[in-house]
Structure formats: structure tokens, C-alpha cells
Amino acid sequence: MNSVIQCLSNTKPLLEYLLSEKHLSDINTSVSSMKGALIKAFSQVIQELWKVEHDGVVNTTALKSQIQRFAPRFMGYNQQDAQEFLRYLLEGLHEDVNRIPCKPKPILTDVDEMLSDHQKAVESWKRYLRMDDSKIVDLFVGQLKSTLRCSSCGHCSITFDPFWDLSLPIPSRTGQLRLQQCLDHFTKEEVLDGDEKPTCSKCQVRRKCIKSFTIQKFPKILVLHIKRFSPLERFRGKLSVIVDFPLSGLDLNAYASNKGSSCCYNLYGVANHSGTTYSGHYTASCKHPYTGDWHEYNDSRLVET
């Protein structure tokens, strides 16, 4: 919880949204299950952390209590996964400031196949925003393009889905990798055959297909999750391969649906797990949003790096 909070605390647009208390006028009391209680508790912690005269430990008991109410899986003090915690926390914060006062009836029809890819993407995004539209979505949600190509008739079935983060596989169990290699592995073509064969929408029978992903809409804040716990290992062992990543200028143009659209990201927060699958500890390394200095957060200890 601490590592995730520190990363979010150093997320400048989210920090300024909470410190200015603009979230208070956005609180959704009709659709939100928490009626604003979660974002108020989170904002209180952030405001305490950023008090000019602050020189002590911030109590997060009230925040943890509200998170447990929203997501009971986080009750108690068992080992938990930081990426899972971040996802639930962001979804809970989003729900509290969702701009949709009452949920509209879902559109059950598929997006028109006759539309261009761009038009399909726009329509899919509009449908998502009909239900979920908030400052949190503005910052953290992007859109993936999934292409399913039939090996028999060549027909391409294209869908667009929102994403809060990208879970990147580690393509090697040994040695040293670059982050781009993980991204390459995530976006590479995958053959779906045998039991995985999908039904081709044109052939109307199950066919061997090739599936691939590209990024249609880049979020303002990109969350990347390195999948270090391998489901293929007998005991789900942790992959301890070193993954190199740039501090600035991460160019994702190669993974964009629309080639030529440049999108670069600068790193400002890392939640790092040390230990094993069954016993471990999370720390965070974050770049100060105003001074640019890096700090390591380890429970109650703070060190400038």
C-alpha cells in the first residue's frame, strides 16, 4: 500500500487535482458505492504528505478502512500484490468522481463492422465514456486495438478495449533484458489453434487465427506491470531477470496502431518487489514532481537517491 501511495503521490496531475480539492465538486453520490468516502480518505493522506510543515508519519488507517470496504480482499495484513492493489484503488477513486450521474442502459449491439478502424475506435471509446468518465480515467486509461486474422479467409476482426495498465511478459528466464523486449513480446503475433481456435466472424466456423495487439490511444499516465511471477513454473517461481528501462524518452511509436504518431514517456515512479512469491517487501522510487529529485520510500524511511 505504501509503495503504491507514494507513486500516486508523486503523480503531478493527480496530486494537484487533490490538493486543489477539485475532486470535492466531482464526487458522485448516486452511482458510487462509496459515495466519495474513498477519495476523501485518499485525499486526506495526500494532503498530509504534502503539508509544508509536515515532519512525521502519516496515519493511513482511515484510508485502509475505506479500501477494505470497497475491496474486501484487502482486509487484514496478508501478502498482497501491488499491481492488483493499484488497479482496485484507481477504480475506486474513479467510481467516487465518475461524471456519469446515473448508469445508462448498456449498448448490446456490436460496433458496426463497416466503419473504418478509426471510426470503430472512436465509437468504442464513446461507449466506454458513457459509463465511465472521470478525472482518473482522463489520466490513466488508454485503448488497445486487438486484431484477429483468420488464416483461412484472411478476414480481420478488430476490437478496441480500454486498459488501466499493461502487463508485460518477460520473454527470457535468464540474462538481462530491455523493456522494449518485453513490449515486443506483448505485441507480437500469437497463433490461436487447437482448443484456442476462435470462431471467424466471416467463415462462421472455428478457425486457426493470428492475434495481435497495438496501442490505439495512449494514456497520459502509463502504468506498466512486469510479470515476474510465472504461471508456468511449478511453484510459480519469481523471475529475477534484470529489466533495463530508460528514465526518460521511452518512445512507444513502434507499438502504436497509427504509425507515425509519436508518444514518449518519462519515468517518475517505480514500485519494486523484493523477496519471493510467498514472502516479500515493496519499496518505491519516485521522482519529485517539482524538484526532479529521486527518493526511495521504504515503509517509514525516506532516502534521497
mmCIF file of C-alpha atoms in Angstrom:
data_model
loop_
_atom_site.group_PDB
_atom_site.id
_atom_site.type_symbol
_atom_site.label_atom_id
_atom_site.label_comp_id
_atom_site.label_asym_id
_atom_site.label_seq_id
_atom_site.Cartn_x
_atom_site.Cartn_y
_atom_site.Cartn_z
ATOM 1 C CA MET A 1 0.000 0.000 0.000
ATOM 2 C CA ASN A 2 2.792 2.393 0.903
ATOM 3 C CA SER A 3 4.699 1.884 -2.357
ATOM 4 C CA VAL A 4 1.573 2.466 -4.446
ATOM 5 C CA ILE A 5 0.516 5.550 -2.470
ATOM 6 C CA GLN A 6 3.989 7.077 -2.874
ATOM 7 C CA CYS A 7 3.896 6.549 -6.639
ATOM 8 C CA LEU A 8 0.446 8.156 -6.861
ATOM 9 C CA SER A 9 1.505 10.961 -4.521
ATOM 10 C CA ASN A 10 4.238 11.910 -6.995
ATOM 11 C CA THR A 11 1.841 11.820 -9.958
ATOM 12 C CA LYS A 12 1.682 15.573 -10.581
ATOM 13 C CA PRO A 13 -1.757 15.961 -12.255
ATOM 14 C CA LEU A 14 -3.415 13.689 -9.666
ATOM 15 C CA LEU A 15 -1.594 15.452 -6.819
ATOM 16 C CA GLU A 16 -2.744 18.895 -7.983
ATOM 17 C CA TYR A 17 -6.298 17.658 -8.530
ATOM 18 C CA LEU A 18 -6.450 16.559 -4.877
ATOM 19 C CA LEU A 19 -4.501 19.436 -3.299
ATOM 20 C CA SER A 20 -6.752 21.972 -5.051
ATOM 21 C CA GLU A 21 -9.749 19.988 -3.723
ATOM 22 C CA LYS A 22 -11.351 19.998 -7.177
ATOM 23 C CA HIS A 23 -12.350 16.393 -6.516
ATOM 24 C CA LEU A 24 -14.906 17.567 -3.943
ATOM 25 C CA SER A 25 -17.125 19.092 -6.631
ATOM 26 C CA ASP A 26 -16.825 15.898 -8.707
ATOM 27 C CA ILE A 27 -17.936 13.419 -6.042
ATOM 28 C CA ASN A 28 -20.618 11.053 -7.288
ATOM 29 C CA THR A 29 -23.159 10.225 -4.596
ATOM 30 C CA SER A 30 -25.617 8.404 -6.851
ATOM 31 C CA VAL A 31 -23.667 5.692 -8.697
ATOM 32 C CA SER A 32 -20.582 5.326 -6.499
ATOM 33 C CA SER A 33 -20.796 2.524 -3.929
ATOM 34 C CA MET A 34 -18.509 4.529 -1.602
ATOM 35 C CA LYS A 35 -20.296 7.866 -2.074
ATOM 36 C CA GLY A 36 -16.959 9.685 -2.091
ATOM 37 C CA ALA A 37 -15.594 8.161 1.125
ATOM 38 C CA LEU A 38 -12.612 6.513 -0.587
ATOM 39 C CA ILE A 39 -11.339 9.550 -2.479
ATOM 40 C CA LYS A 40 -11.850 11.738 0.603
ATOM 41 C CA ALA A 41 -9.735 9.369 2.708
ATOM 42 C CA PHE A 42 -7.094 9.145 -0.039
ATOM 43 C CA SER A 43 -7.037 12.925 -0.451
ATOM 44 C CA GLN A 44 -6.568 13.341 3.298
ATOM 45 C CA VAL A 45 -3.443 11.155 3.200
ATOM 46 C CA ILE A 46 -2.055 13.039 0.183
ATOM 47 C CA GLN A 47 -2.704 16.405 1.798
ATOM 48 C CA GLU A 48 -0.969 15.264 4.986
ATOM 49 C CA LEU A 49 2.037 14.071 2.970
ATOM 50 C CA TRP A 50 2.361 17.420 1.231
ATOM 51 C CA LYS A 51 1.868 19.724 4.215
ATOM 52 C CA VAL A 52 4.659 22.302 4.256
ATOM 53 C CA GLU A 53 5.175 21.890 7.995
ATOM 54 C CA HIS A 54 4.786 18.114 7.894
ATOM 55 C CA ASP A 55 7.534 16.294 9.755
ATOM 56 C CA GLY A 56 6.109 12.996 10.935
ATOM 57 C CA VAL A 57 4.410 9.755 9.965
ATOM 58 C CA VAL A 58 1.053 9.954 8.175
ATOM 59 C CA ASN A 59 -1.668 7.707 9.575
ATOM 60 C CA THR A 60 -3.273 5.651 6.796
ATOM 61 C CA THR A 61 -5.720 3.720 8.989
ATOM 62 C CA ALA A 62 -8.784 5.575 7.678
ATOM 63 C CA LEU A 63 -7.711 5.031 4.072
ATOM 64 C CA LYS A 64 -7.086 1.326 4.608
ATOM 65 C CA SER A 65 -10.513 1.026 6.230
ATOM 66 C CA GLN A 66 -12.200 2.606 3.184
ATOM 67 C CA ILE A 67 -10.190 0.461 0.737
ATOM 68 C CA GLN A 68 -11.305 -2.651 2.652
ATOM 69 C CA ARG A 69 -14.910 -1.515 2.346
ATOM 70 C CA PHE A 70 -14.534 -1.050 -1.415
ATOM 71 C CA ALA A 71 -12.470 -4.212 -1.962
ATOM 72 C CA PRO A 72 -12.825 -6.695 0.941
ATOM 73 C CA ARG A 73 -9.961 -8.809 -0.451
ATOM 74 C CA PHE A 74 -7.593 -6.288 1.146
ATOM 75 C CA MET A 75 -8.856 -6.899 4.674
ATOM 76 C CA GLY A 76 -6.215 -7.884 7.201
ATOM 77 C CA TYR A 77 -2.471 -7.802 6.704
ATOM 78 C CA ASN A 78 -1.746 -10.687 4.352
ATOM 79 C CA GLN A 79 0.703 -10.524 1.433
ATOM 80 C CA GLN A 80 -0.938 -8.649 -1.424
ATOM 81 C CA ASP A 81 0.030 -7.737 -4.975
ATOM 82 C CA ALA A 82 0.877 -4.067 -5.595
ATOM 83 C CA GLN A 83 -0.420 -4.045 -9.172
ATOM 84 C CA GLU A 84 -3.728 -5.545 -8.056
ATOM 85 C CA PHE A 85 -3.950 -3.027 -5.214
ATOM 86 C CA LEU A 86 -3.235 -0.127 -7.584
ATOM 87 C CA ARG A 87 -5.918 -1.301 -10.007
ATOM 88 C CA TYR A 88 -8.582 -1.550 -7.293
ATOM 89 C CA LEU A 89 -7.583 1.765 -5.746
ATOM 90 C CA LEU A 90 -7.729 3.617 -9.071
ATOM 91 C CA GLU A 91 -11.074 2.048 -9.961
ATOM 92 C CA GLY A 92 -12.436 3.008 -6.546
ATOM 93 C CA LEU A 93 -11.189 6.594 -6.885
ATOM 94 C CA HIS A 94 -12.670 6.740 -10.385
ATOM 95 C CA GLU A 95 -16.028 5.479 -9.165
ATOM 96 C CA ASP A 96 -16.119 8.202 -6.499
ATOM 97 C CA VAL A 97 -15.671 11.000 -9.062
ATOM 98 C CA ASN A 98 -17.410 9.417 -12.062
ATOM 99 C CA ARG A 99 -19.071 12.183 -14.075
ATOM 100 C CA ILE A 100 -21.961 9.858 -15.006
ATOM 101 C CA PRO A 101 -24.773 10.622 -12.509
ATOM 102 C CA CYS A 102 -26.808 7.539 -13.425
ATOM 103 C CA LYS A 103 -25.744 4.480 -15.372
ATOM 104 C CA PRO A 104 -27.294 4.405 -18.859
ATOM 105 C CA LYS A 105 -28.555 1.170 -20.346
ATOM 106 C CA PRO A 106 -25.645 -0.720 -21.945
ATOM 107 C CA ILE A 107 -25.471 -0.862 -25.733
ATOM 108 C CA LEU A 108 -25.719 -4.563 -26.544
ATOM 109 C CA THR A 109 -25.081 -4.330 -30.292
ATOM 110 C CA ASP A 110 -21.568 -4.687 -31.680
ATOM 111 C CA VAL A 111 -19.790 -1.739 -33.263
ATOM 112 C CA ASP A 112 -20.639 -1.580 -36.982
ATOM 113 C CA GLU A 113 -18.173 -3.740 -38.963
ATOM 114 C CA MET A 114 -18.483 -1.384 -41.938
ATOM 115 C CA LEU A 115 -16.855 1.505 -40.076
ATOM 116 C CA SER A 116 -13.178 2.318 -40.583
ATOM 117 C CA ASP A 117 -10.746 1.301 -37.836
ATOM 118 C CA HIS A 118 -10.530 4.910 -36.667
ATOM 119 C CA GLN A 119 -14.325 5.239 -36.539
ATOM 120 C CA LYS A 120 -14.583 1.936 -34.635
ATOM 121 C CA ALA A 121 -12.028 3.189 -32.106
ATOM 122 C CA VAL A 122 -13.901 6.470 -31.618
ATOM 123 C CA GLU A 123 -17.246 4.689 -31.228
ATOM 124 C CA SER A 124 -15.791 2.158 -28.758
ATOM 125 C CA TRP A 125 -14.268 4.968 -26.689
ATOM 126 C CA LYS A 126 -17.578 6.878 -26.689
ATOM 127 C CA ARG A 127 -19.341 3.752 -25.439
ATOM 128 C CA TYR A 128 -16.806 3.393 -22.625
ATOM 129 C CA LEU A 129 -17.196 7.038 -21.575
ATOM 130 C CA ARG A 130 -20.996 6.632 -21.468
ATOM 131 C CA MET A 131 -20.463 4.515 -18.349
ATOM 132 C CA ASP A 132 -17.073 5.582 -17.021
ATOM 133 C CA ASP A 133 -15.859 9.158 -17.293
ATOM 134 C CA SER A 134 -13.742 10.858 -14.623
ATOM 135 C CA LYS A 135 -10.519 12.724 -13.959
ATOM 136 C CA ILE A 136 -8.971 9.353 -13.087
ATOM 137 C CA VAL A 137 -9.990 7.957 -16.489
ATOM 138 C CA ASP A 138 -8.620 11.124 -18.144
ATOM 139 C CA LEU A 139 -5.221 10.376 -16.627
ATOM 140 C CA PHE A 140 -4.810 6.598 -16.528
ATOM 141 C CA VAL A 141 -6.959 4.883 -19.168
ATOM 142 C CA GLY A 142 -5.828 4.096 -22.701
ATOM 143 C CA GLN A 143 -7.248 1.973 -25.511
ATOM 144 C CA LEU A 144 -5.907 -1.269 -27.001
ATOM 145 C CA LYS A 145 -6.558 -2.443 -30.533
ATOM 146 C CA SER A 146 -6.916 -6.219 -30.866
ATOM 147 C CA THR A 147 -6.683 -7.762 -34.326
ATOM 148 C CA LEU A 148 -7.801 -11.331 -35.016
ATOM 149 C CA ARG A 149 -6.869 -12.523 -38.527
ATOM 150 C CA CYS A 150 -8.358 -15.712 -39.930
ATOM 151 C CA SER A 151 -5.692 -17.936 -41.518
ATOM 152 C CA SER A 152 -8.284 -19.410 -43.869
ATOM 153 C CA CYS A 153 -10.114 -16.441 -45.385
ATOM 154 C CA GLY A 154 -7.837 -13.603 -44.242
ATOM 155 C CA HIS A 155 -10.692 -11.685 -42.616
ATOM 156 C CA CYS A 156 -9.622 -9.377 -39.784
ATOM 157 C CA SER A 157 -11.877 -8.951 -36.767
ATOM 158 C CA ILE A 158 -10.894 -5.790 -34.895
ATOM 159 C CA THR A 159 -11.962 -4.750 -31.403
ATOM 160 C CA PHE A 160 -10.999 -1.859 -29.153
ATOM 161 C CA ASP A 161 -10.833 -2.159 -25.370
ATOM 162 C CA PRO A 162 -9.884 0.242 -22.566
ATOM 163 C CA PHE A 163 -6.895 -0.553 -20.358
ATOM 164 C CA TRP A 164 -5.674 0.768 -16.994
ATOM 165 C CA ASP A 165 -2.256 -0.848 -17.242
ATOM 166 C CA LEU A 166 -0.265 -3.159 -19.476
ATOM 167 C CA SER A 167 1.023 -6.446 -18.023
ATOM 168 C CA LEU A 168 4.232 -7.228 -19.864
ATOM 169 C CA PRO A 169 5.596 -10.793 -20.012
ATOM 170 C CA ILE A 170 9.313 -11.425 -19.518
ATOM 171 C CA PRO A 171 10.449 -13.308 -22.651
ATOM 172 C CA SER A 172 13.553 -14.852 -21.057
ATOM 173 C CA ARG A 173 14.249 -16.534 -17.724
ATOM 174 C CA THR A 174 17.919 -15.598 -17.663
ATOM 175 C CA GLY A 175 20.217 -12.763 -18.580
ATOM 176 C CA GLN A 176 19.379 -9.101 -18.909
ATOM 177 C CA LEU A 177 16.539 -7.597 -20.924
ATOM 178 C CA ARG A 178 15.419 -4.226 -22.146
ATOM 179 C CA LEU A 179 11.889 -3.002 -21.509
ATOM 180 C CA GLN A 180 11.379 -2.818 -25.279
ATOM 181 C CA GLN A 181 11.878 -6.598 -25.471
ATOM 182 C CA CYS A 182 9.003 -7.070 -23.016
ATOM 183 C CA LEU A 183 6.851 -4.717 -25.101
ATOM 184 C CA ASP A 184 7.823 -6.588 -28.275
ATOM 185 C CA HIS A 185 6.728 -9.855 -26.657
ATOM 186 C CA PHE A 186 3.422 -8.308 -25.521
ATOM 187 C CA THR A 187 2.567 -7.027 -29.009
ATOM 188 C CA LYS A 188 3.930 -9.941 -31.081
ATOM 189 C CA GLU A 189 1.562 -12.046 -33.155
ATOM 190 C CA GLU A 190 0.137 -15.090 -31.374
ATOM 191 C CA VAL A 191 -1.278 -18.125 -33.163
ATOM 192 C CA LEU A 192 -4.594 -19.371 -31.753
ATOM 193 C CA ASP A 193 -5.080 -23.017 -32.700
ATOM 194 C CA GLY A 194 -6.417 -26.254 -31.239
ATOM 195 C CA ASP A 195 -8.628 -25.636 -28.203
ATOM 196 C CA GLU A 196 -7.929 -21.886 -28.518
ATOM 197 C CA LYS A 197 -9.329 -21.596 -32.048
ATOM 198 C CA PRO A 198 -11.869 -18.742 -32.178
ATOM 199 C CA THR A 199 -14.858 -18.529 -34.476
ATOM 200 C CA CYS A 200 -14.170 -16.462 -37.581
ATOM 201 C CA SER A 201 -16.972 -13.910 -37.982
ATOM 202 C CA LYS A 202 -16.834 -14.335 -41.776
ATOM 203 C CA CYS A 203 -16.389 -18.132 -42.099
ATOM 204 C CA GLN A 204 -18.778 -18.686 -39.158
ATOM 205 C CA VAL A 205 -16.718 -21.703 -38.034
ATOM 206 C CA ARG A 206 -13.776 -22.134 -35.680
ATOM 207 C CA ARG A 207 -10.547 -21.355 -37.485
ATOM 208 C CA LYS A 208 -6.856 -21.052 -36.735
ATOM 209 C CA CYS A 209 -6.279 -17.320 -36.219
ATOM 210 C CA ILE A 210 -3.430 -14.904 -35.589
ATOM 211 C CA LYS A 211 -3.955 -12.416 -32.757
ATOM 212 C CA SER A 212 -2.011 -9.216 -32.156
ATOM 213 C CA PHE A 213 -2.202 -6.053 -30.040
ATOM 214 C CA THR A 214 -1.331 -2.430 -30.740
ATOM 215 C CA ILE A 215 -1.991 0.713 -28.704
ATOM 216 C CA GLN A 216 -4.749 2.839 -30.209
ATOM 217 C CA LYS A 217 -4.942 5.534 -27.534
ATOM 218 C CA PHE A 218 -2.062 6.291 -25.206
ATOM 219 C CA PRO A 219 -2.984 7.328 -21.644
ATOM 220 C CA LYS A 220 -1.450 10.446 -20.115
ATOM 221 C CA ILE A 221 -0.018 8.265 -17.325
ATOM 222 C CA LEU A 222 1.144 4.836 -18.473
ATOM 223 C CA VAL A 223 1.286 2.030 -15.892
ATOM 224 C CA LEU A 224 3.483 -0.908 -16.891
ATOM 225 C CA HIS A 225 3.411 -4.135 -14.890
ATOM 226 C CA ILE A 226 6.363 -6.516 -15.303
ATOM 227 C CA LYS A 227 5.024 -10.060 -14.874
ATOM 228 C CA ARG A 228 7.707 -11.569 -12.657
ATOM 229 C CA PHE A 229 5.596 -14.388 -11.259
ATOM 230 C CA SER A 230 5.471 -17.081 -13.906
ATOM 231 C CA PRO A 231 2.271 -19.192 -14.009
ATOM 232 C CA LEU A 232 4.233 -21.835 -15.943
ATOM 233 C CA GLU A 233 6.560 -22.580 -13.044
ATOM 234 C CA ARG A 234 5.505 -25.490 -10.852
ATOM 235 C CA PHE A 235 5.592 -23.327 -7.732
ATOM 236 C CA ARG A 236 5.022 -20.006 -9.543
ATOM 237 C CA GLY A 237 8.626 -19.001 -9.013
ATOM 238 C CA LYS A 238 9.652 -15.382 -9.340
ATOM 239 C CA LEU A 239 11.584 -14.390 -12.456
ATOM 240 C CA SER A 240 14.561 -12.357 -11.240
ATOM 241 C CA VAL A 241 15.752 -11.252 -14.697
ATOM 242 C CA ILE A 242 17.058 -7.668 -14.758
ATOM 243 C CA VAL A 243 14.901 -5.438 -16.975
ATOM 244 C CA ASP A 244 16.566 -2.213 -18.146
ATOM 245 C CA PHE A 245 14.334 0.782 -18.793
ATOM 246 C CA PRO A 246 15.043 4.417 -19.699
ATOM 247 C CA LEU A 247 14.475 7.227 -17.193
ATOM 248 C CA SER A 248 13.218 9.475 -19.968
ATOM 249 C CA GLY A 249 12.178 9.344 -23.594
ATOM 250 C CA LEU A 250 10.525 5.908 -23.711
ATOM 251 C CA ASP A 251 9.324 6.034 -27.332
ATOM 252 C CA LEU A 252 6.333 3.744 -27.946
ATOM 253 C CA ASN A 253 5.746 4.733 -31.555
ATOM 254 C CA ALA A 254 6.580 1.189 -32.704
ATOM 255 C CA TYR A 255 3.593 -0.153 -30.741
ATOM 256 C CA ALA A 256 1.061 2.451 -31.910
ATOM 257 C CA SER A 257 -1.879 1.442 -34.095
ATOM 258 C CA ASN A 258 -1.369 4.608 -36.120
ATOM 259 C CA LYS A 259 2.237 4.570 -37.250
ATOM 260 C CA GLY A 260 3.879 7.984 -37.225
ATOM 261 C CA SER A 261 2.085 9.164 -34.077
ATOM 262 C CA SER A 262 4.893 9.762 -31.605
ATOM 263 C CA CYS A 263 4.338 9.088 -27.922
ATOM 264 C CA CYS A 264 7.162 9.350 -25.373
ATOM 265 C CA TYR A 265 7.018 8.762 -21.632
ATOM 266 C CA ASN A 266 9.307 9.840 -18.800
ATOM 267 C CA LEU A 267 9.662 7.651 -15.731
ATOM 268 C CA TYR A 268 8.739 9.096 -12.343
ATOM 269 C CA GLY A 269 7.663 6.154 -10.182
ATOM 270 C CA VAL A 270 8.653 2.524 -9.622
ATOM 271 C CA ALA A 271 7.025 0.107 -7.166
ATOM 272 C CA ASN A 272 9.631 -2.591 -6.613
ATOM 273 C CA HIS A 273 9.130 -6.032 -5.069
ATOM 274 C CA SER A 274 11.964 -7.851 -3.316
ATOM 275 C CA GLY A 275 11.687 -11.386 -1.988
ATOM 276 C CA THR A 276 9.832 -14.453 -3.193
ATOM 277 C CA THR A 277 6.303 -15.415 -4.179
ATOM 278 C CA TYR A 278 5.422 -16.193 -0.574
ATOM 279 C CA SER A 279 7.401 -13.606 1.350
ATOM 280 C CA GLY A 280 8.433 -10.198 0.125
ATOM 281 C CA HIS A 281 8.541 -6.479 0.599
ATOM 282 C CA TYR A 282 7.607 -3.487 -1.566
ATOM 283 C CA THR A 283 9.522 -0.227 -1.821
ATOM 284 C CA ALA A 284 9.047 2.731 -4.155
ATOM 285 C CA SER A 285 11.431 5.005 -6.025
ATOM 286 C CA CYS A 286 9.822 8.256 -7.131
ATOM 287 C CA LYS A 287 10.856 11.473 -8.830
ATOM 288 C CA HIS A 288 9.684 14.622 -7.057
ATOM 289 C CA PRO A 289 7.176 16.350 -9.386
ATOM 290 C CA TYR A 290 8.672 19.814 -8.777
ATOM 291 C CA THR A 291 12.357 19.469 -7.848
ATOM 292 C CA GLY A 292 13.090 16.440 -10.040
ATOM 293 C CA ASP A 293 14.977 14.736 -7.188
ATOM 294 C CA TRP A 294 14.594 10.967 -6.762
ATOM 295 C CA HIS A 295 13.663 9.460 -3.395
ATOM 296 C CA GLU A 296 13.380 5.900 -2.165
ATOM 297 C CA TYR A 297 10.414 5.129 0.080
ATOM 298 C CA ASN A 298 10.772 2.107 2.356
ATOM 299 C CA ASP A 299 7.952 1.999 4.903
ATOM 300 C CA SER A 300 8.696 4.924 7.249
ATOM 301 C CA ARG A 301 12.189 5.510 5.810
ATOM 302 C CA LEU A 302 12.822 8.094 3.119
ATOM 303 C CA VAL A 303 16.180 8.410 1.366
ATOM 304 C CA GLU A 304 17.234 10.816 -1.394
ATOM 305 C CA THR A 305 18.932 8.884 -4.211
#
